[in-house]
PDB file of C-alpha atoms in Angstrom:
ATOM      1  CA  MET A1134       0.000   0.000   0.000  1.00  0.00           C
ATOM      2  CA  LYS A1135       1.361   3.435  -0.897  1.00  0.00           C
ATOM      3  CA  ILE A1136       0.054   6.510   0.880  1.00  0.00           C
ATOM      4  CA  LEU A1137       0.967   9.974  -0.346  1.00  0.00           C
ATOM      5  CA  ALA A1138       0.944  12.527   2.448  1.00  0.00           C
ATOM      6  CA  LYS A1139       2.170  16.096   2.376  1.00  0.00           C
ATOM      7  CA  GLU A1140       2.175  16.764   6.110  1.00  0.00           C
ATOM      8  CA  ASP A1141       2.079  15.139   9.530  1.00  0.00           C
ATOM      9  CA  GLY A1142      -1.337  14.006  10.611  1.00  0.00           C
ATOM     10  CA  ILE A1143      -3.813  11.226  11.135  1.00  0.00           C
ATOM     11  CA  TYR A1144      -5.300   9.773   7.989  1.00  0.00           C
ATOM     12  CA  ARG A1145      -8.294   7.448   7.838  1.00  0.00           C
ATOM     13  CA  ILE A1146      -8.027   4.490   5.536  1.00  0.00           C
ATOM     14  CA  ARG A1147     -10.699   2.032   4.544  1.00  0.00           C
ATOM     15  CA  LEU A1148      -9.764  -1.618   4.345  1.00  0.00           C
ATOM     16  CA  ASN A1149     -11.802  -3.915   2.163  1.00  0.00           C
ATOM     17  CA  VAL A1150     -10.979  -7.524   2.927  1.00  0.00           C
ATOM     18  CA  THR A1151     -12.245 -10.149   0.535  1.00  0.00           C
ATOM     19  CA  GLY A1152     -11.814 -13.847   1.243  1.00  0.00           C
ATOM     20  CA  GLN A1153     -13.106 -17.309   0.496  1.00  0.00           C
ATOM     21  CA  ALA A1154     -15.776 -18.522   2.928  1.00  0.00           C
ATOM     22  CA  ALA A1155     -15.845 -22.175   4.019  1.00  0.00           C
ATOM     23  CA  ALA A1156     -18.733 -23.019   1.703  1.00  0.00           C
ATOM     24  CA  GLY A1157     -16.873 -21.587  -1.321  1.00  0.00           C
ATOM     25  CA  ALA A1158     -18.750 -18.277  -1.471  1.00  0.00           C
ATOM     26  CA  ILE A1159     -16.821 -15.027  -1.525  1.00  0.00           C
ATOM     27  CA  SER A1160     -17.487 -12.779   1.416  1.00  0.00           C
ATOM     28  CA  SER A1161     -16.537  -9.175   1.977  1.00  0.00           C
ATOM     29  CA  LYS A1162     -15.830  -7.382   5.237  1.00  0.00           C
ATOM     30  CA  VAL A1163     -15.249  -3.657   5.615  1.00  0.00           C
ATOM     31  CA  ASP A1164     -13.274  -2.251   8.526  1.00  0.00           C
ATOM     32  CA  GLU A1165     -13.919   1.496   8.769  1.00  0.00           C
ATOM     33  CA  LYS A1166     -12.149   2.037  12.089  1.00  0.00           C
ATOM     34  CA  SER A1167      -8.574   1.763  10.862  1.00  0.00           C
ATOM     35  CA  THR A1168      -6.375   4.806  11.078  1.00  0.00           C
ATOM     36  CA  ILE A1169      -2.763   5.401  10.295  1.00  0.00           C
ATOM     37  CA  ARG A1170      -0.489   8.049  11.754  1.00  0.00           C
ATOM     38  CA  VAL A1171       1.885   9.579   9.235  1.00  0.00           C
ATOM     39  CA  ARG A1172       5.097  11.285  10.222  1.00  0.00           C
ATOM     40  CA  TYR A1173       6.219  13.251   7.205  1.00  0.00           C
ATOM     41  CA  GLU A1174       9.855  14.173   6.845  1.00  0.00           C
ATOM     42  CA  SER A1175      11.295  15.702   3.751  1.00  0.00           C
ATOM     43  CA  LYS A1176      14.765  16.619   2.669  1.00  0.00           C
ATOM     44  CA  ILE A1177      15.247  19.937   0.997  1.00  0.00           C
ATOM     45  CA  PRO A1178      16.246  19.077  -2.556  1.00  0.00           C
ATOM     46  CA  VAL A1179      19.654  20.286  -3.601  1.00  0.00           C
ATOM     47  CA  SER A1180      20.787  21.254  -7.056  1.00  0.00           C
ATOM     48  CA  LYS A1181      24.305  19.873  -7.077  1.00  0.00           C
ATOM     49  CA  TYR A1182      25.810  21.386 -10.182  1.00  0.00           C
ATOM     50  CA  ILE A1183      25.078  23.207 -13.376  1.00  0.00           C
ATOM     51  CA  SER A1184      26.856  22.720 -16.692  1.00  0.00           C
ATOM     52  CA  GLN A1185      26.764  26.276 -18.021  1.00  0.00           C
ATOM     53  CA  ASN A1186      27.958  29.292 -16.126  1.00  0.00           C
ATOM     54  CA  TYR A1187      28.340  31.908 -18.830  1.00  0.00           C
ATOM     55  CA  GLN A1188      27.888  31.443 -22.536  1.00  0.00           C
ATOM     56  CA  THR A1189      27.007  33.546 -25.558  1.00  0.00           C
ATOM     57  CA  PHE A1190      23.888  32.335 -27.368  1.00  0.00           C
ATOM     58  CA  ILE A1191      23.152  33.643 -30.856  1.00  0.00           C
ATOM     59  CA  ILE A1192      19.462  33.725 -31.857  1.00  0.00           C
ATOM     60  CA  PRO A1193      17.730  32.658 -33.939  1.00  0.00           C
ATOM     61  CA  ASN A1194      19.625  29.396 -33.775  1.00  0.00           C
ATOM     62  CA  SER A1195      19.094  25.860 -35.077  1.00  0.00           C
ATOM     63  CA  GLU A1196      19.840  24.462 -31.600  1.00  0.00           C
ATOM     64  CA  PRO A1197      18.480  25.568 -28.210  1.00  0.00           C
ATOM     65  CA  PHE A1198      20.591  26.756 -25.291  1.00  0.00           C
ATOM     66  CA  VAL A1199      20.854  23.685 -23.026  1.00  0.00           C
ATOM     67  CA  VAL A1200      21.599  23.648 -19.305  1.00  0.00           C
ATOM     68  CA  ASN A1201      22.402  20.356 -17.581  1.00  0.00           C
ATOM     69  CA  TYR A1202      21.908  20.097 -13.824  1.00  0.00           C
ATOM     70  CA  ASN A1203      21.736  17.478 -11.083  1.00  0.00           C
ATOM     71  CA  LEU A1204      19.159  17.065  -8.287  1.00  0.00           C
ATOM     72  CA  SER A1205      19.728  15.297  -4.971  1.00  0.00           C
ATOM     73  CA  GLU A1206      16.068  14.202  -4.689  1.00  0.00           C
ATOM     74  CA  ASP A1207      12.969  13.749  -6.855  1.00  0.00           C
ATOM     75  CA  CYS A1208      11.246  17.114  -6.608  1.00  0.00           C
ATOM     76  CA  TRP A1209       9.241  19.831  -8.272  1.00  0.00           C
ATOM     77  CA  VAL A1210      11.326  22.297 -10.208  1.00  0.00           C
ATOM     78  CA  ASP A1211      10.680  25.902 -11.191  1.00  0.00           C
ATOM     79  CA  ILE A1212      12.779  27.150 -14.102  1.00  0.00           C
ATOM     80  CA  LYS A1213      12.588  30.782 -15.143  1.00  0.00           C
ATOM     81  CA  VAL A1214      14.472  33.017 -17.522  1.00  0.00           C
ATOM     82  CA  LEU A1215      15.231  36.352 -15.871  1.00  0.00           C
ATOM     83  CA  SER A1216      16.445  39.695 -17.172  1.00  0.00           C
ATOM     84  CA  ALA A1217      17.328  42.396 -14.640  1.00  0.00           C
ATOM     85  CA  GLY A1218      15.363  40.458 -12.007  1.00  0.00           C
ATOM     86  CA  ASN A1219      12.177  40.291 -14.104  1.00  0.00           C
ATOM     87  CA  THR A1220      10.733  37.022 -15.398  1.00  0.00           C
ATOM     88  CA  VAL A1221      10.954  36.836 -19.180  1.00  0.00           C
ATOM     89  CA  ALA A1222       9.922  33.192 -19.625  1.00  0.00           C
ATOM     90  CA  VAL A1223       8.740  30.336 -17.421  1.00  0.00           C
ATOM     91  CA  LEU A1224      10.206  27.049 -18.675  1.00  0.00           C
ATOM     92  CA  ALA A1225       8.945  24.864 -15.815  1.00  0.00           C
ATOM     93  CA  ASP A1226       6.356  25.640 -13.150  1.00  0.00           C
ATOM     94  CA  LYS A1227       6.416  22.979 -10.426  1.00  0.00           C
ATOM     95  CA  LEU A1228       7.155  20.171 -12.874  1.00  0.00           C
ATOM     96  CA  VAL A1229       8.399  16.942 -11.330  1.00  0.00           C
ATOM     97  CA  TYR A1230      11.991  16.055 -12.187  1.00  0.00           C
ATOM     98  CA  PRO A1231      13.781  12.907 -11.012  1.00  0.00           C
ATOM     99  CA  LYS A1232      16.818  12.651  -8.788  1.00  0.00           C
ATOM    100  CA  GLY A1233      20.045  12.776 -10.779  1.00  0.00           C
ATOM    101  CA  ASP A1234      21.002  14.382 -14.066  1.00  0.00           C
ATOM    102  CA  ASN A1235      18.475  16.545 -15.915  1.00  0.00           C
ATOM    103  CA  ALA A1236      18.509  19.122 -18.698  1.00  0.00           C
ATOM    104  CA  ILE A1237      16.440  22.116 -19.797  1.00  0.00           C
ATOM    105  CA  SER A1238      16.415  23.796 -23.210  1.00  0.00           C
ATOM    106  CA  TRP A1239      15.627  27.389 -24.117  1.00  0.00           C
ATOM    107  CA  TRP A1240      15.214  28.684 -27.652  1.00  0.00           C
ATOM    108  CA  GLY A1241      15.519  32.373 -26.773  1.00  0.00           C
ATOM    109  CA  LEU A1242      11.789  33.075 -26.707  1.00  0.00           C
ATOM    110  CA  SER A1243       9.879  35.037 -24.075  1.00  0.00           C
ATOM    111  CA  ASP A1244       6.512  33.895 -22.702  1.00  0.00           C
ATOM    112  CA  ASP A1245       4.730  36.012 -25.318  1.00  0.00           C
ATOM    113  CA  GLY A1246       6.443  34.009 -28.104  1.00  0.00           C
ATOM    114  CA  ASN A1247       8.822  36.736 -29.266  1.00  0.00           C
ATOM    115  CA  TRP A1248      12.617  36.579 -29.450  1.00  0.00           C
ATOM    116  CA  VAL A1249      14.213  38.217 -26.424  1.00  0.00           C
ATOM    117  CA  HIS A1250      16.373  41.325 -26.809  1.00  0.00           C
ATOM    118  CA  GLU A1251      20.151  41.168 -26.861  1.00  0.00           C
ATOM    119  CA  GLY A1252      21.631  41.175 -23.381  1.00  0.00           C
ATOM    120  CA  ASP A1253      22.364  39.118 -20.298  1.00  0.00           C
ATOM    121  CA  TYR A1254      19.870  36.579 -18.968  1.00  0.00           C
ATOM    122  CA  ILE A1255      19.763  34.086 -16.116  1.00  0.00           C
ATOM    123  CA  LEU A1256      18.109  30.674 -16.273  1.00  0.00           C
ATOM    124  CA  ARG A1257      17.173  30.077 -12.625  1.00  0.00           C
ATOM    125  CA  ILE A1258      16.525  26.479 -11.590  1.00  0.00           C
ATOM    126  CA  THR A1259      14.789  26.203  -8.201  1.00  0.00           C
ATOM    127  CA  PRO A1260      13.999  22.793  -6.628  1.00  0.00           C
ATOM    128  CA  VAL A1261      10.943  22.527  -4.330  1.00  0.00           C
ATOM    129  CA  ASP A1262       9.994  19.450  -2.272  1.00  0.00           C
ATOM    130  CA  VAL A1263       6.415  18.199  -1.775  1.00  0.00           C
ATOM    131  CA  ALA A1264       6.093  20.128   1.498  1.00  0.00           C
ATOM    132  CA  GLY A1265       7.013  23.354  -0.292  1.00  0.00           C
ATOM    133  CA  LYS A1266      10.558  23.627   1.076  1.00  0.00           C
ATOM    134  CA  ILE A1267      12.647  25.535  -1.432  1.00  0.00           C
ATOM    135  CA  GLY A1268      16.173  24.401  -2.211  1.00  0.00           C
ATOM    136  CA  ASN A1269      18.983  26.706  -3.249  1.00  0.00           C
ATOM    137  CA  PRO A1270      18.476  27.919  -6.809  1.00  0.00           C
ATOM    138  CA  LEU A1271      21.082  27.447  -9.508  1.00  0.00           C
ATOM    139  CA  ASN A1272      21.723  30.239 -11.974  1.00  0.00           C
ATOM    140  CA  ALA A1273      22.994  29.705 -15.503  1.00  0.00           C
ATOM    141  CA  LYS A1274      24.121  32.961 -17.090  1.00  0.00           C
ATOM    142  CA  VAL A1275      23.713  33.463 -20.818  1.00  0.00           C
ATOM    143  CA  HIS A1276      24.441  36.406 -23.090  1.00  0.00           C
ATOM    144  CA  VAL A1277      22.023  36.653 -26.015  1.00  0.00           C
ATOM    145  CA  LYS A1278      23.040  38.342 -29.239  1.00  0.00           C
ATOM    146  CA  TYR A1279      21.901  38.487 -32.831  1.00  0.00           C
ATOM    147  CA  PRO A1280      24.138  37.693 -35.825  1.00  0.00           C
TER     148      PRO A1280
END
């Protein structure tokens, strides 16, 4: 049995027990008094490394800008493209990524579908566990320019 819980508490479960009666008929018994106490502990997910620290990206391009990163735990991940502290594009909004190596691609487009202006941008990767604990974000710096 797998129970998904996001916080400490008492959860009521319903057990349906089906078995073979002596005469060969199938009987069913329901036990509605069962409870389970859940103690929830979570580790704050950690982004261990990032592959790109500063790179020039020319757009339009036939290949996206790719950032590889590693997570210490399965977790939700927020990935945003920032310019001067403002969000230009949201690449992932609480999407689940597995523990280990991962990658994200960006084509140089803003959320409105237009090419971004030349300049410096940050791809911020922020891990968040199921309890909402935020891990340290990783920043990949990229300089965008046109040919």
